[in-house]
Short mmCIF file of C-alpha atoms in Angstrom, two decimals:
data_model
loop_
_atom_site.label_atom_id
_atom_site.label_comp_id
_atom_site.label_asym_id
_atom_site.label_seq_id
_atom_site.Cartn_x
_atom_site.Cartn_y
_atom_site.Cartn_z
CA MET H 1 2.23 30.14 -6.16
CA GLN H 2 2.59 26.47 -6.92
CA ARG H 3 6.21 26.47 -6.38
CA HIS H 4 5.63 28.23 -2.95
CA GLN H 5 2.63 25.55 -2.08
CA ARG H 6 5.27 22.82 -3.13
CA THR H 7 7.91 24.30 -0.94
CA ILE H 8 5.93 24.36 1.92
CA CYS H 9 4.37 21.13 1.93
CA THR H 10 7.84 19.49 1.14
CA LEU H 11 9.21 20.93 4.43
CA ILE H 12 5.93 19.87 6.20
CA THR H 13 6.47 16.14 4.91
CA VAL H 14 10.29 16.46 6.34
CA PHE H 15 9.21 17.74 9.25
CA LEU H 16 6.43 14.97 10.10
CA VAL H 17 8.86 11.99 8.91
CA SER H 18 11.71 13.25 11.07
CA SER H 19 9.10 13.74 14.30
CA LEU H 20 7.93 10.54 13.99
CA LEU H 21 11.24 8.67 13.37
CA PHE H 22 12.39 10.96 16.41
CA VAL H 23 9.91 9.05 18.45
CA ILE H 24 10.53 5.47 17.08
CA GLN H 25 14.35 6.15 17.87
CA VAL H 26 13.92 7.35 21.24
CA ILE H 27 11.06 5.40 22.81
CA PRO H 28 11.17 1.82 22.37
CA GLN H 29 14.18 -0.03 24.54
CA HIS H 30 15.04 -2.43 21.40
CA PRO H 31 15.95 -0.21 18.46
CA LEU H 32 13.61 -0.47 15.59
CA LEU H 33 15.71 1.68 13.35
CA LEU H 34 18.09 -0.54 11.23
CA PHE H 35 21.20 1.89 11.14
CA GLU H 36 20.78 1.92 15.13
CA ARG H 37 21.01 -2.01 15.13
CA LEU H 38 24.31 -1.84 13.28
CA HIS H 39 25.83 1.13 14.72
CA LYS H 40 25.00 3.01 18.05
CA ASN H 41 23.49 6.44 17.30
CA GLY H 42 23.32 5.53 13.62
CA GLY H 43 19.66 5.68 14.04
CA TRP H 44 19.86 9.28 13.63
CA VAL H 45 21.72 9.18 10.47
CA GLN H 46 18.89 7.12 8.93
CA ILE H 47 16.12 9.62 10.20
CA VAL H 48 18.16 12.60 8.22
CA ILE H 49 18.17 10.64 5.22
CA LEU H 50 14.71 9.15 5.26
CA SER H 51 13.41 12.81 5.74
CA LEU H 52 15.16 13.99 3.25
CA PHE H 53 14.13 11.22 0.90
CA ALA H 54 10.27 11.94 1.97
CA GLY H 55 10.73 15.43 0.96
CA PHE H 56 12.36 14.72 -2.29
CA LEU H 57 9.45 12.06 -3.10
CA PHE H 58 7.01 14.54 -2.47
CA TRP H 59 8.24 17.25 -4.50
CA LYS H 60 8.59 14.62 -7.07
CA MET H 61 5.16 13.33 -6.82
CA TYR H 62 3.55 16.95 -6.67
CA ASP H 63 3.35 16.77 -10.39
CA ARG H 64 0.60 14.98 -11.28
CA LYS H 65 1.92 13.95 -14.53
CA LYS H 66 4.87 12.43 -13.14
CA ARG H 67 3.31 10.71 -9.87
CA ALA H 68 2.54 7.48 -11.12
CA TYR H 69 6.17 6.91 -12.18
CA TRP H 70 7.02 8.27 -8.92
CA ARG H 71 4.81 6.06 -6.97
CA LYS H 72 5.78 2.73 -8.82
CA PHE H 73 9.21 3.65 -8.15
CA ALA H 74 9.20 4.29 -4.48
CA TRP H 75 6.81 1.28 -4.11
CA LEU H 76 9.13 -1.15 -6.12
CA LEU H 77 12.19 -0.04 -4.02
CA PHE H 78 10.20 -0.46 -0.65
CA ALA H 79 9.35 -3.95 -1.48
CA VAL H 80 12.64 -4.69 -2.99
CA PHE H 81 14.44 -3.32 0.47
CA PHE H 82 11.96 -5.31 2.40
CA PHE H 83 12.66 -8.67 1.09
CA SER H 84 16.45 -7.67 0.90
CA GLN H 85 16.41 -7.48 4.62
CA LEU H 86 14.32 -10.48 5.17
CA LEU H 87 16.77 -12.70 3.18
CA LEU H 88 19.90 -10.64 5.15
CA GLY H 89 18.28 -11.88 8.24
CA LEU H 90 17.50 -15.45 7.49
CA PHE H 91 20.89 -16.03 5.83
CA ALA H 92 23.62 -13.40 7.34
CA ASP H 93 22.39 -11.90 10.56
CA SER H 94 19.04 -11.67 12.58
CA VAL H 95 19.91 -8.03 13.33
CA PHE H 96 17.87 -7.40 10.32
CA LEU H 97 14.73 -8.95 11.71
CA LEU H 98 12.33 -7.51 14.21
CA THR H 99 12.15 -9.33 17.22
CA GLY H 100 9.39 -11.98 17.88
CA LYS H 101 8.06 -14.65 15.65
CA LEU H 102 8.95 -15.11 12.09
CA HIS H 103 6.25 -15.43 9.76
CA PHE H 104 5.85 -15.84 5.95
CA PRO H 105 6.12 -12.57 4.08
CA ILE H 106 2.60 -13.02 2.34
CA PRO H 107 -0.05 -10.01 2.80
CA SER H 108 -2.84 -12.49 3.61
CA MET H 109 -1.10 -14.05 6.28
CA ILE H 110 -1.00 -10.35 8.14
CA ALA H 111 -4.89 -11.39 8.47
CA GLY H 112 -4.83 -14.98 8.78
CA GLY H 113 -1.63 -15.37 11.45
CA ALA H 114 -3.69 -12.58 13.65
CA ILE H 115 -6.66 -15.01 13.43
CA TYR H 116 -4.98 -18.02 14.04
CA ARG H 117 -2.62 -17.07 17.02
CA ARG H 118 -5.62 -15.07 18.49
CA GLU H 119 -3.38 -12.03 18.91
CA ILE H 120 -2.77 -8.64 17.34
CA GLY H 121 0.73 -8.12 16.44
CA PHE H 122 2.65 -5.45 14.73
CA MET H 123 1.95 -5.81 11.55
CA PRO H 124 -1.92 -6.24 11.72
CA LEU H 125 -1.60 -2.93 14.15
CA LEU H 126 0.81 -1.23 11.26
CA PHE H 127 -2.03 -2.35 8.55
CA PHE H 128 -4.95 -1.10 10.33
CA SER H 129 -3.78 2.21 11.07
CA THR H 130 -2.17 2.99 7.71
CA VAL H 131 -5.63 2.19 6.39
CA LEU H 132 -7.33 4.34 8.59
CA LEU H 133 -5.04 7.03 8.00
CA SER H 134 -4.90 6.84 4.32
CA GLY H 135 -7.61 4.93 3.00
CA GLY H 136 -6.47 2.39 0.04
CA ALA H 137 -2.87 3.58 -0.04
CA TRP H 138 -1.96 0.39 1.58
CA CYS H 139 -2.56 -1.33 -1.87
CA SER H 140 -0.96 1.22 -3.93
CA GLN H 141 1.98 2.50 -1.84
CA LEU H 142 2.53 0.32 1.16
CA CYS H 143 2.25 -3.65 0.60
CA TYR H 144 5.61 -5.26 -0.04
CA PHE H 145 3.98 -7.74 -2.49
CA GLY H 146 1.88 -5.46 -4.50
CA ALA H 147 4.68 -3.56 -5.89
CA PHE H 148 5.70 -6.71 -7.83
CA ASP H 149 2.12 -7.07 -9.47
CA ALA H 150 2.46 -3.61 -10.68
CA MET H 151 5.54 -4.42 -12.34
CA ALA H 152 4.14 -7.40 -14.08
CA SER H 153 1.05 -5.49 -15.42
CA ARG H 154 2.51 -2.24 -16.32
CA THR H 155 3.40 -2.85 -20.15
CA GLY H 156 0.52 -3.54 -23.04
CA SER H 157 -2.91 -2.45 -23.26
CA ARG H 158 -5.00 -3.42 -20.35
CA ILE H 159 -8.02 -5.92 -20.37
CA SER H 160 -11.29 -5.18 -18.61
CA PHE H 161 -12.97 -7.69 -16.30
CA SER H 162 -16.53 -8.02 -14.94
CA THR H 163 -16.89 -5.87 -11.80
CA VAL H 164 -19.35 -8.55 -10.52
CA LYS H 165 -17.16 -11.63 -11.65
CA ARG H 166 -14.20 -9.91 -9.94
CA ASN H 167 -15.76 -9.60 -6.41
CA SER H 168 -17.27 -12.84 -6.56
CA ILE H 169 -13.78 -14.26 -6.84
CA ARG H 170 -12.41 -11.99 -4.31
CA HIS H 171 -14.95 -12.82 -1.54
CA THR H 172 -14.57 -16.52 -2.26
CA VAL H 173 -10.54 -16.28 -2.06
CA PHE H 174 -11.14 -14.14 1.17
CA PHE H 175 -13.57 -16.26 3.09
CA PHE H 176 -11.35 -19.48 2.30
CA PHE H 177 -8.46 -17.78 3.96
CA ILE H 178 -10.45 -16.55 6.95
CA ALA H 179 -12.15 -20.12 7.21
CA LEU H 180 -8.73 -21.83 7.11
CA SER H 181 -7.23 -19.55 9.89
CA ILE H 182 -10.38 -20.17 12.15
CA ILE H 183 -10.37 -24.05 11.62
CA PHE H 184 -6.77 -24.35 12.16
CA SER H 185 -6.79 -21.89 15.05
CA LEU H 186 -9.77 -24.25 16.99
CA PHE H 187 -8.41 -27.50 16.32
CA GLY H 188 -4.87 -26.69 17.01
CA PHE H 189 -3.27 -27.53 13.79
CA PHE H 190 0.34 -27.92 14.05
CA ASN H 191 2.92 -25.20 12.58
CA ASN H 192 4.11 -27.56 9.95
CA TYR H 193 0.25 -27.56 8.75
CA ILE H 194 0.28 -23.69 9.09
CA ASN H 195 3.87 -23.47 7.03
CA LEU H 196 2.35 -25.71 4.47
CA ILE H 197 -0.69 -23.66 3.67
CA ALA H 198 1.24 -20.43 4.04
CA ALA H 199 3.86 -21.23 1.56
CA SER H 200 1.14 -22.89 -0.77
CA ALA H 201 -0.49 -19.61 -0.42
CA GLY H 202 2.61 -17.61 -1.56
CA VAL H 203 3.39 -20.06 -4.42
CA THR H 204 -0.03 -19.32 -5.60
CA GLY H 205 0.31 -15.64 -5.20
CA LEU H 206 3.45 -15.88 -7.50
CA LEU H 207 1.93 -17.79 -10.16
CA VAL H 208 -0.96 -15.21 -10.25
CA LEU H 209 1.70 -12.53 -11.01
CA ILE H 210 2.09 -14.59 -14.28
CA LEU H 211 -1.60 -14.27 -14.98
CA SER H 212 -0.84 -10.12 -14.28
CA PHE H 213 1.89 -10.10 -16.78
CA ARG H 214 -0.11 -11.87 -19.23
CA LYS H 215 -3.26 -10.03 -19.09
CA LYS H 216 -1.69 -6.37 -18.17
CA ARG H 217 -3.91 -6.02 -15.16
CA MET H 218 -3.02 -6.45 -11.59
CA ILE H 219 -4.90 -9.72 -10.92
CA HIS H 220 -3.31 -10.73 -7.89
CA CYS H 221 -4.08 -7.48 -5.82
CA THR H 222 -7.73 -7.11 -7.38
CA TYR H 223 -8.59 -10.60 -7.67
CA TYR H 224 -6.35 -12.74 -5.34
CA CYS H 225 -5.17 -11.13 -2.53
CA PRO H 226 -7.68 -11.35 0.55
CA LEU H 227 -5.67 -8.07 2.49
CA GLY H 228 -6.71 -6.07 -1.07
CA LEU H 229 -10.64 -6.83 -0.08
CA LEU H 230 -10.07 -6.12 3.48
CA THR H 231 -8.53 -2.76 2.75
CA GLY H 232 -11.67 -2.44 0.33
CA TYR H 233 -13.69 -2.47 3.42
CA LEU H 234 -11.75 -0.97 5.96
CA LYS H 235 -11.25 2.14 3.86
CA PHE H 236 -14.50 3.74 4.72
CA LEU H 237 -13.53 4.09 8.23
CA SER H 238 -10.89 6.40 6.81
CA PRO H 239 -11.68 10.39 6.37
CA PHE H 240 -10.28 10.13 2.85
CA SER H 241 -12.06 9.24 -0.15
CA PHE H 242 -11.78 9.43 -4.25
CA LYS H 243 -14.68 10.61 -6.07
CA ILE H 244 -16.09 11.36 -9.36
CA ASN H 245 -17.65 14.76 -9.56
CA MET H 246 -20.51 14.07 -11.92
CA GLN H 247 -20.93 18.20 -12.44
CA GLN H 248 -17.67 17.92 -14.34
CA CYS H 249 -17.34 14.22 -15.68
CA THR H 250 -18.28 14.46 -19.43
CA GLN H 251 -17.97 10.25 -19.53
CA CYS H 252 -15.34 10.46 -22.05
CA MET H 253 -13.79 7.22 -20.61
CA ARG H 254 -10.14 8.50 -20.91
CA CYS H 255 -9.67 7.67 -17.37
CA THR H 256 -10.57 4.10 -17.74
CA SER H 257 -7.71 2.88 -19.52
CA ALA H 258 -5.26 4.39 -16.94
CA CYS H 259 -6.63 2.84 -13.94
CA PRO H 260 -4.20 -0.11 -12.96
CA TYR H 261 -6.90 -1.55 -10.81
CA ASN H 262 -9.84 -1.51 -13.10
CA ALA H 263 -11.63 0.52 -10.99
CA LEU H 264 -13.09 2.90 -13.59
CA GLN H 265 -15.33 0.80 -15.98
CA PRO H 266 -17.81 2.55 -17.51
CA GLU H 267 -20.34 1.35 -15.22
CA ASP H 268 -18.71 2.61 -12.34
CA ILE H 269 -18.43 6.09 -13.92
CA LYS H 270 -21.90 6.13 -14.80
CA LYS H 271 -22.36 5.54 -10.81
CA GLY H 272 -20.47 8.46 -10.28
CA ARG H 273 -17.64 6.57 -8.05
CA PRO H 274 -14.57 4.15 -8.72
CA SER H 275 -15.30 0.68 -8.20
CA PRO H 276 -15.42 1.08 -4.22
CA LEU H 277 -13.44 -2.29 -3.36
CA VAL H 278 -11.08 -2.03 -5.64
CA CYS H 279 -9.89 2.03 -5.96
CA THR H 280 -7.10 2.43 -3.81
CA SER H 281 -6.79 6.53 -4.32
CA CYS H 282 -3.51 6.19 -6.28
CA GLY H 283 -4.23 8.90 -8.69
CA ASP H 284 -2.78 7.65 -11.56
CA CYS H 285 -6.14 8.67 -13.54
CA LEU H 286 -5.58 12.29 -12.66
CA PRO H 287 -3.71 13.45 -15.40
CA HIS H 288 -5.75 11.72 -18.10
CA CYS H 289 -9.05 13.70 -17.00
CA ASN H 290 -9.41 17.02 -18.75
CA HIS H 291 -12.30 18.28 -16.79
CA ASN H 292 -10.70 17.47 -13.03
CA ALA H 293 -13.61 15.51 -12.05
CA LEU H 294 -11.63 12.73 -10.05
CA GLU H 295 -11.32 14.27 -6.65
CA TYR H 296 -9.62 13.67 -3.18
CA ARG H 297 -11.79 14.29 -0.75
CA PHE H 298 -11.03 14.75 3.21
CA PHE H 299 -13.66 16.23 5.50
CA ARG H 300 -14.78 19.91 4.41
CA PHE H 301 -11.72 20.89 2.56
CA ASN H 302 -11.40 21.80 -1.01
CA PRO H 303 -10.58 18.63 -3.49
CA ALA H 304 -7.07 20.47 -3.97
CA LYS H 305 -6.32 20.83 -0.26
CA SER H 306 -7.57 17.26 0.23
CA GLU H 307 -5.36 15.67 -2.60
CA LEU H 308 -2.23 17.49 -0.66
CA ILE H 309 -3.14 16.47 2.57
CA TRP H 310 -3.89 12.62 1.15
CA LEU H 311 -0.28 12.79 -0.46
CA ILE H 312 1.69 14.08 2.34
CA THR H 313 -0.06 11.48 4.61
CA THR H 314 0.86 8.51 2.16
CA ILE H 315 4.61 9.55 1.76
CA THR H 316 4.82 9.87 5.59
CA LEU H 317 3.28 6.49 6.05
CA TYR H 318 5.53 5.21 3.31
CA THR H 319 8.56 6.76 4.76
CA ILE H 320 7.72 5.35 8.11
CA PHE H 321 7.18 1.87 6.57
CA PHE H 322 10.56 1.86 4.87
CA ALA H 323 12.16 2.58 8.09
CA VAL H 324 10.10 -0.11 10.43
CA ALA H 325 8.35 -2.52 8.47
CA ARG H 326 10.52 -5.95 8.82
CA ILE H 327 9.79 -9.37 9.40
#
């Protein structure tokens, strides 16, 4: 039964990805798919490759015990591919870049840049739509910078931090970025100043990765990144959620050490939900709960079906990102 379900859901994922990429290939006048830019009709080859890759990912991530490994592998692969295209676009050929204005590849600039320019561009729309469709998955599989934070924090014992302290720091950093963007927009600061601030934010982010490595926690994503906090609020608009079933939870706390985002501290578990502004619904904690108390929720579907729908949706979005998310 499970193998049949796994096969059907894999085929659904392949169909969704191929259908969406078909639209992306056919409708825009300027090619969005990289293979189409490199060779006429090459986009169709890219559609086949990415559709099969999406099916492969679903097949692997269907197994809860292996999901964390394949999630991080796919996430890092996307991040490396994303920045490789950027470097090729800057130093080899502009065909590797999207049309439009070049901006710093820093997640916070997706929001800050939109405020400064007073316009909603491609990346802000992509960000908002993915959070609306898959909740916190942006911060666990779709952000091109977060994969490096996950890699930096992946080994060793994890250190817990105060939820109150974390939220205070996150809100301070968030409002600082937003205030700067508004001030710079209102007073018309020149691009040189904007580039300096953006570069400083990027360097600071890289330095925070060192702290993530030392503390074995995703400090960049859970303390520093303003877009991560924005995701934490916007995900409440999504029909997906991640809950703790308190009727089945024994408060054994096994899930606490399994959460890379520090979202399942004892105080969170006692309240019956992961820390709402930090949990990304990544599912790394699922195989560590022997009581099936951790659940995906999606409208009136049962937790098992909700989980499958979330997984199909997230992998589909991830693959579309792989195809079109370029600077």
